[in-house]
Coordinates of C-alpha atoms in Angstrom, one line a residue:
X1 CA 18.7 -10.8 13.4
X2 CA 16.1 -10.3 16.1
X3 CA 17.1 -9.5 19.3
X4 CA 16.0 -12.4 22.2
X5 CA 13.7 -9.9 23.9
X6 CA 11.6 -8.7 20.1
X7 CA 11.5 -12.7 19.6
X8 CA 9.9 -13.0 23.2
X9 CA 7.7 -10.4 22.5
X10 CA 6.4 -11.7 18.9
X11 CA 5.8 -15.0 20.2
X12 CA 4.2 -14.3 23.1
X13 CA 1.8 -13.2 20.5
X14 CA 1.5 -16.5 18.6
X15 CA 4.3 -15.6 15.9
X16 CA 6.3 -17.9 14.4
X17 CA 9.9 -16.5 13.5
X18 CA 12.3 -17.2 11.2
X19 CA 15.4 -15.1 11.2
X20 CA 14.3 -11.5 10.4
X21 CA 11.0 -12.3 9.1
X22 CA 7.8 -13.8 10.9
X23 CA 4.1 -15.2 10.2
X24 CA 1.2 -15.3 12.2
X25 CA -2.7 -17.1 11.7
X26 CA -5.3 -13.9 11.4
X27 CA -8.1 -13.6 13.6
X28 CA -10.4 -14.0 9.9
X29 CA -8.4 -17.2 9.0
X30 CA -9.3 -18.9 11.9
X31 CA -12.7 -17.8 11.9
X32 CA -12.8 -19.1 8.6
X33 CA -11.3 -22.4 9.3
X34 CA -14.1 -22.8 12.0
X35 CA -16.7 -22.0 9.4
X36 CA -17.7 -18.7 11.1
X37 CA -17.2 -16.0 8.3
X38 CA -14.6 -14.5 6.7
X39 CA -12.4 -11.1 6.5
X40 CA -13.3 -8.1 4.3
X41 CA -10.5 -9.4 1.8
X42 CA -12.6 -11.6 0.5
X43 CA -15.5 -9.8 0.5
X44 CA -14.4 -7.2 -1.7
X45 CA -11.6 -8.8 -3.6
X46 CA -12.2 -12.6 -3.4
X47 CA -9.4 -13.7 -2.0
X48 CA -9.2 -17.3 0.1
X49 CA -9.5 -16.0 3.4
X50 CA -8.6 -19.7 5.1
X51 CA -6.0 -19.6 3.0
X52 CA -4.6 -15.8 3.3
X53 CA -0.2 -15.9 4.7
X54 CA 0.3 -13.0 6.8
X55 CA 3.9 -12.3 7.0
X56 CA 6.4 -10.3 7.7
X57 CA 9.8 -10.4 5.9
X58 CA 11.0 -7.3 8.2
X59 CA 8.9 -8.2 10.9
X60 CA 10.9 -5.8 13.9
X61 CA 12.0 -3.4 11.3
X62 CA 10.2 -0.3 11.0
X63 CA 10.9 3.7 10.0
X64 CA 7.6 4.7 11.6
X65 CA 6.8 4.1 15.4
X66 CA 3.0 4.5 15.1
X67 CA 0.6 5.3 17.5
X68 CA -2.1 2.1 16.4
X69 CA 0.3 0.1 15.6
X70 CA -0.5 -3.6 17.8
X71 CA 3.3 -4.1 17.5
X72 CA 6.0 -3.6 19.7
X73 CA 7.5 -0.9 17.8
X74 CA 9.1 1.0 20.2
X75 CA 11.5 -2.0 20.3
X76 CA 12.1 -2.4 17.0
X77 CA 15.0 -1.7 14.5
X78 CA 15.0 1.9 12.5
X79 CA 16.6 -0.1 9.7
X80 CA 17.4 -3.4 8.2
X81 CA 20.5 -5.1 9.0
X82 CA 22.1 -8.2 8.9
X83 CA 22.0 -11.4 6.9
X84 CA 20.0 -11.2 3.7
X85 CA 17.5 -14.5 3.3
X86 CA 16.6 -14.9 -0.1
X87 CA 12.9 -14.8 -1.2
X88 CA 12.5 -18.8 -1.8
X89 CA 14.0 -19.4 1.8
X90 CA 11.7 -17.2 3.4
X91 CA 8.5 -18.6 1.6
X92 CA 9.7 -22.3 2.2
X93 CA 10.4 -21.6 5.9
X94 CA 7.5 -19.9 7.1
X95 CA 5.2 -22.0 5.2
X96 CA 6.4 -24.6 7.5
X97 CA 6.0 -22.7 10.3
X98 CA 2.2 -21.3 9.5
X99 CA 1.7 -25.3 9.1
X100 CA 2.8 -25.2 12.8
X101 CA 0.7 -22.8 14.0
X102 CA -2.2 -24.2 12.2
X103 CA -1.5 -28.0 13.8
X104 CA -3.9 -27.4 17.2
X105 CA -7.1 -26.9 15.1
X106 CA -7.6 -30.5 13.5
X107 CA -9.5 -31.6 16.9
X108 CA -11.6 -28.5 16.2
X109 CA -12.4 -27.9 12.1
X110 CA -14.9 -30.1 11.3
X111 CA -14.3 -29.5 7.8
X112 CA -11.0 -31.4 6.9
X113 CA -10.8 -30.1 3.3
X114 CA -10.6 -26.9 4.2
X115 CA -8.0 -27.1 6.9
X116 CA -5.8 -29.1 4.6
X117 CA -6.6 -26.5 1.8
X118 CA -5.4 -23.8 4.5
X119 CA -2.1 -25.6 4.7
X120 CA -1.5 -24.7 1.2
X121 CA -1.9 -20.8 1.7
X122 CA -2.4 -19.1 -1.7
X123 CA -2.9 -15.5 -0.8
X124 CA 0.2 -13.9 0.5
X125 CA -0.7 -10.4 2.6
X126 CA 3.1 -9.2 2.7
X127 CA 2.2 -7.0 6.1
X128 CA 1.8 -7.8 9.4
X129 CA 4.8 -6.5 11.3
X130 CA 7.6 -3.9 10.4
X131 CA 7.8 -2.5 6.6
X132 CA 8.2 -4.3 4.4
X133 CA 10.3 -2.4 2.0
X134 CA 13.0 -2.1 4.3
X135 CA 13.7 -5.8 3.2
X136 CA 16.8 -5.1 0.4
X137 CA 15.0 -8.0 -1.4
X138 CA 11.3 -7.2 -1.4
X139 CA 10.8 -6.9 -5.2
X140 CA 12.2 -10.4 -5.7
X141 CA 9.9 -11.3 -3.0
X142 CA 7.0 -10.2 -5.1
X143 CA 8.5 -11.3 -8.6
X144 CA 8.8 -14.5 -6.9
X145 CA 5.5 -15.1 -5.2
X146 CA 3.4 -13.5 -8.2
X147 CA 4.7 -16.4 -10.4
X148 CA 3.7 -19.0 -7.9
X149 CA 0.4 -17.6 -6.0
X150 CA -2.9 -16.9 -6.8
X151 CA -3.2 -13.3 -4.7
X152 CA -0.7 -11.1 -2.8
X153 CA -0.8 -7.8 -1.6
X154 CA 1.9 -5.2 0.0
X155 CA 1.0 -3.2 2.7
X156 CA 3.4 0.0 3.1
X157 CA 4.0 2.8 5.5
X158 CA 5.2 4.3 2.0
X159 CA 7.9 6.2 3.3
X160 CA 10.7 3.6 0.7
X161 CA 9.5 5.7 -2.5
X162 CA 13.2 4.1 -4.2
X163 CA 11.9 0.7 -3.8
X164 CA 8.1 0.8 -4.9
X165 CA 9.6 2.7 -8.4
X166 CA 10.9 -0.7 -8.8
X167 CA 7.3 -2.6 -8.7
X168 CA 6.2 -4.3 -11.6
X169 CA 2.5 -4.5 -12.1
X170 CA 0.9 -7.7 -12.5
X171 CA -2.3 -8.7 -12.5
X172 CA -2.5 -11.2 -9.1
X173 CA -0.4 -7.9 -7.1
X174 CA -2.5 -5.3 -5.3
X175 CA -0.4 -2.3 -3.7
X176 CA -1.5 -0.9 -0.6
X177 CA -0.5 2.7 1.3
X178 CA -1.2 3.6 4.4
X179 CA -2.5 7.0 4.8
X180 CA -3.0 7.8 8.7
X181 CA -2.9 11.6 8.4
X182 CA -4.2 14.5 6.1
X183 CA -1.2 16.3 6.9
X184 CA 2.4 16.5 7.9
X185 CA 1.5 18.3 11.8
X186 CA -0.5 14.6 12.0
X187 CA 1.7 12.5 10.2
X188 CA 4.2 13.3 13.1
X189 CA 2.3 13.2 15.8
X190 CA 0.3 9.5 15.2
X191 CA 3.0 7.8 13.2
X192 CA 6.2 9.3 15.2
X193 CA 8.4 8.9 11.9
X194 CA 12.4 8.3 12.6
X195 CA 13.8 10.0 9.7
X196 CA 13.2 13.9 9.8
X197 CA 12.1 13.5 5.7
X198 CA 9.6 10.6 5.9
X199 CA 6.9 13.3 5.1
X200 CA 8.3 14.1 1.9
X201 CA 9.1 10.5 1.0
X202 CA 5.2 9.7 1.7
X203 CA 4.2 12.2 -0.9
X204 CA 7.2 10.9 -3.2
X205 CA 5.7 7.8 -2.9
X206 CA 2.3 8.8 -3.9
X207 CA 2.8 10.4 -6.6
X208 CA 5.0 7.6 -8.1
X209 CA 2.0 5.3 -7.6
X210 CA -0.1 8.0 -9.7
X211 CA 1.4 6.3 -12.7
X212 CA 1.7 2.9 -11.7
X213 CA -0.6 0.5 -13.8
X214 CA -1.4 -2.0 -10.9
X215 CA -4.2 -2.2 -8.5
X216 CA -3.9 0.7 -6.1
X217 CA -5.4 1.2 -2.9
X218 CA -4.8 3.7 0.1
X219 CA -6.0 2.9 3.5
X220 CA -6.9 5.4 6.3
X221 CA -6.6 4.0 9.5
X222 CA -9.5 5.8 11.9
X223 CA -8.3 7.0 15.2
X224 CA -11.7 8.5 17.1
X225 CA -10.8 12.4 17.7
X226 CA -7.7 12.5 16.3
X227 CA -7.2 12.1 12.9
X228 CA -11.1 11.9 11.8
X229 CA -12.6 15.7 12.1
X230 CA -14.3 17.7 9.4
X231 CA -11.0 19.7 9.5
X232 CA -8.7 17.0 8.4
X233 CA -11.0 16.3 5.2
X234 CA -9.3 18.8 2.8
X235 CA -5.8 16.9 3.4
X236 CA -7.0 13.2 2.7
X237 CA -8.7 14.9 -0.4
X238 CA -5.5 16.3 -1.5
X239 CA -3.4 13.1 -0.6
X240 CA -6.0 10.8 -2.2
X241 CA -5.8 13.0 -5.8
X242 CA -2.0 12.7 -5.7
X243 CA -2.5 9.5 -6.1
X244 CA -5.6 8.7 -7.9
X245 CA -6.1 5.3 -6.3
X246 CA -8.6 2.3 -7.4
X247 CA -9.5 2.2 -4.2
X248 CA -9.9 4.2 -0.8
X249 CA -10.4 2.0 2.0
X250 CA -11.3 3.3 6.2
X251 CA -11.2 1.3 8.8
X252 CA -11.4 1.6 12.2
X253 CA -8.3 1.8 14.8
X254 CA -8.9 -1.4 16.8
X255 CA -7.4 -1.5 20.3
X256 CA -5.5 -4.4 20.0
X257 CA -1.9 -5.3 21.5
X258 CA 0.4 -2.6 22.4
X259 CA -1.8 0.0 20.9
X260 CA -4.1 -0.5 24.2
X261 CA -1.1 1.3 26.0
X262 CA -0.6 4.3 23.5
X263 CA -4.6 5.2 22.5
X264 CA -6.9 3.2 24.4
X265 CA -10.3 1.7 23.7
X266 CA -12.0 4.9 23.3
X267 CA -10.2 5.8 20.2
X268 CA -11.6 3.1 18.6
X269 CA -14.6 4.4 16.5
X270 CA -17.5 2.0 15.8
X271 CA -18.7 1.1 12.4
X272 CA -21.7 3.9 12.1
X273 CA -18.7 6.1 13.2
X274 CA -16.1 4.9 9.9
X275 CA -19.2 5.2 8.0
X276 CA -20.3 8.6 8.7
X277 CA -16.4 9.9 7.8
X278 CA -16.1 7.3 4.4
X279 CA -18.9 9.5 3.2
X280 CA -17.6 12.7 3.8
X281 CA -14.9 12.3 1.9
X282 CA -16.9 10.1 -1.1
X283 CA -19.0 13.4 -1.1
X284 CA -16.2 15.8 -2.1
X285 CA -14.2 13.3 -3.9
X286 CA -14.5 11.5 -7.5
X287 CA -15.9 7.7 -5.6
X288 CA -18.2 6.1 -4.9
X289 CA -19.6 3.9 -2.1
X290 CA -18.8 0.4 -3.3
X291 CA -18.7 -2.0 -0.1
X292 CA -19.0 -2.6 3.3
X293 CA -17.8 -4.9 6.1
X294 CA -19.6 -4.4 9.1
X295 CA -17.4 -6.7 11.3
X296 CA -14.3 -5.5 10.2
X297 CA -15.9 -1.8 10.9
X298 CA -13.9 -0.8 7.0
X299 CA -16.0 1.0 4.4
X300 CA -15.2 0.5 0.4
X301 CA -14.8 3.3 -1.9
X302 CA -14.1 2.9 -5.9
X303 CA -12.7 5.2 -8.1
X304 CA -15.3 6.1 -10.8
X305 CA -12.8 6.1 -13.2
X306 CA -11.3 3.1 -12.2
X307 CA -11.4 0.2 -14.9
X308 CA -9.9 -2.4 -12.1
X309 CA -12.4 -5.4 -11.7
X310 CA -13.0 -5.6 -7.9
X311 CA -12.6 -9.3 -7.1
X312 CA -9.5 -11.4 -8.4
X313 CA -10.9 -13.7 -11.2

């Protein structure tokens, strides 16, 4: 279980926490609610955005101790441990609490509908805080909420290659991988891995999702000057092929939480900035520019050999 101090920290940061897992409302979510946009999620894959569940079901558990992560890592566990909760326990709990945290805007939603729509979350992003694959029940987890949701997505570090061998592909599940350095030097320095291997599992886990008949997308988290030159194209090239995703997503580092201590503000490129680097690695690369979200500073590319429909039916 979490120790009182990680609990502290969490909720001082509007979490709700249940055991070893934890929720929290997006930024997008309640900008939805209020009827003032919505996330890239929805723009390029059509999920609810008033209706997205970001959760956690290791939510201070965590192999990597990276640099841009708005977490408290450096206080978090290396590993799991403790008491198991099952997947239906987690989901039934933290619904309630989201419904908590969601409580204070009915004074301030004038749409009704769509606040007691958002009650009901049907798009589960299984991210947030910690990895979570270090969870010894994370495939239940996504057998479970597949049968019942209309959307969820798993965002890992990818450094649990055993565990995503075990995925089965459905057609409401979209995998994600985060890929924060072109190269091993890089992967060290930004994401200040625990286990001496975590490089080598990284590229284990790529090229296990090479085969995998899901939706697949890899995400490169910019960092301004440090992991965005000219140079470091030939390794996100190389990294990308291994796995063939649908998808290649960039987005910007966004000095947020604890991350303001470790990079800064000016590490945080602007969207002309994510833009300019998207392209040079659609140009050498087999994608294409597919989307854009100017507010979220992220850039889309599709794989042109992709068959994968863009937005969830």
């Amino acid at each position: 279980m979490l120790s009182e101090k990680v609990k502290q920290e969490l909720e001082k940061k509007h979490y709700k926490i249940f055991n070893h897992t934890g929720v929290q409302i997006c930024e997008w979510t309640k900008r939805s609610l209020r009827g003032e946009g919505f996330c890239y999620k929805e723009k390029f894959y059509g999920v609810d955005c008033h209706r997205c569940m970001q959760f956690s079901p290791s939510v201070a558990d965590c192999n990597l101790k990276c640099l841009f992560c708005w977490c408290p890592n450096e206080l978090f566990t290396n590993k799991f441990s403790g008491e198991i909760d099952e997947p239906e326990e987690i989901v039934k709990n933290l619904i309630e609490q989201r419904k908590k945290l969601l409580s204070g805007f009915g004074g301030s939603i004038a749409n009704k509908d769509r606040l007691k729509e958002a009650l009901e979350p049907n798009h589960f992003a299984i991210s947030l805080s910690g990895e979570p694959t270090l969870y010894p029940k994370i495939i239940e987890l996504i057998d479970y909420l597949t049968e019942r949701m209309r959307t969820i997505f798993l965002v890992t570090n990818g450094t649990v290659p055993e565990q995503l061998k075990k995925i089965k592909p459905k057609k409401n599940f979209q995998l994600y991988i985060s890929l924060n350095a072109p190269n091993e030097k890089k992967f060290k320095e930004i994401c200040r891995p625990v286990e001496k291997n975590a490089w080598d599992r990284f590229n284990e886990s790529l090229e296990i999702m090479h085969n995998f008949k899901g939706r697949r997308v890899l995400r490169i988290t910019q960092i301004k000057g440090f992991n965005d030159s000219d140079g470091d194209i030939p390794g996100y090239l190389k990294l990308i092929e291994k796995e063939n995703p649908d998808f290649v997503e960039v987005k910007a580092y966004m000095s947020l939480g604890y991350s303001k201590k470790r990079l800064g503000d000016n590490r945080m490129p602007s969207f002309e900035e994510v833009k300019k680097f998207a392209l040079k690695i659609l140009d050498k690369s087999n994608y294409r520019f597919e989307d854009e979200a100017i507010n979220s500073r992220i850039v889309l590319l599709k794989n042109k050999d992709s068959k994968v429909v863009n937005k969830f039916e």
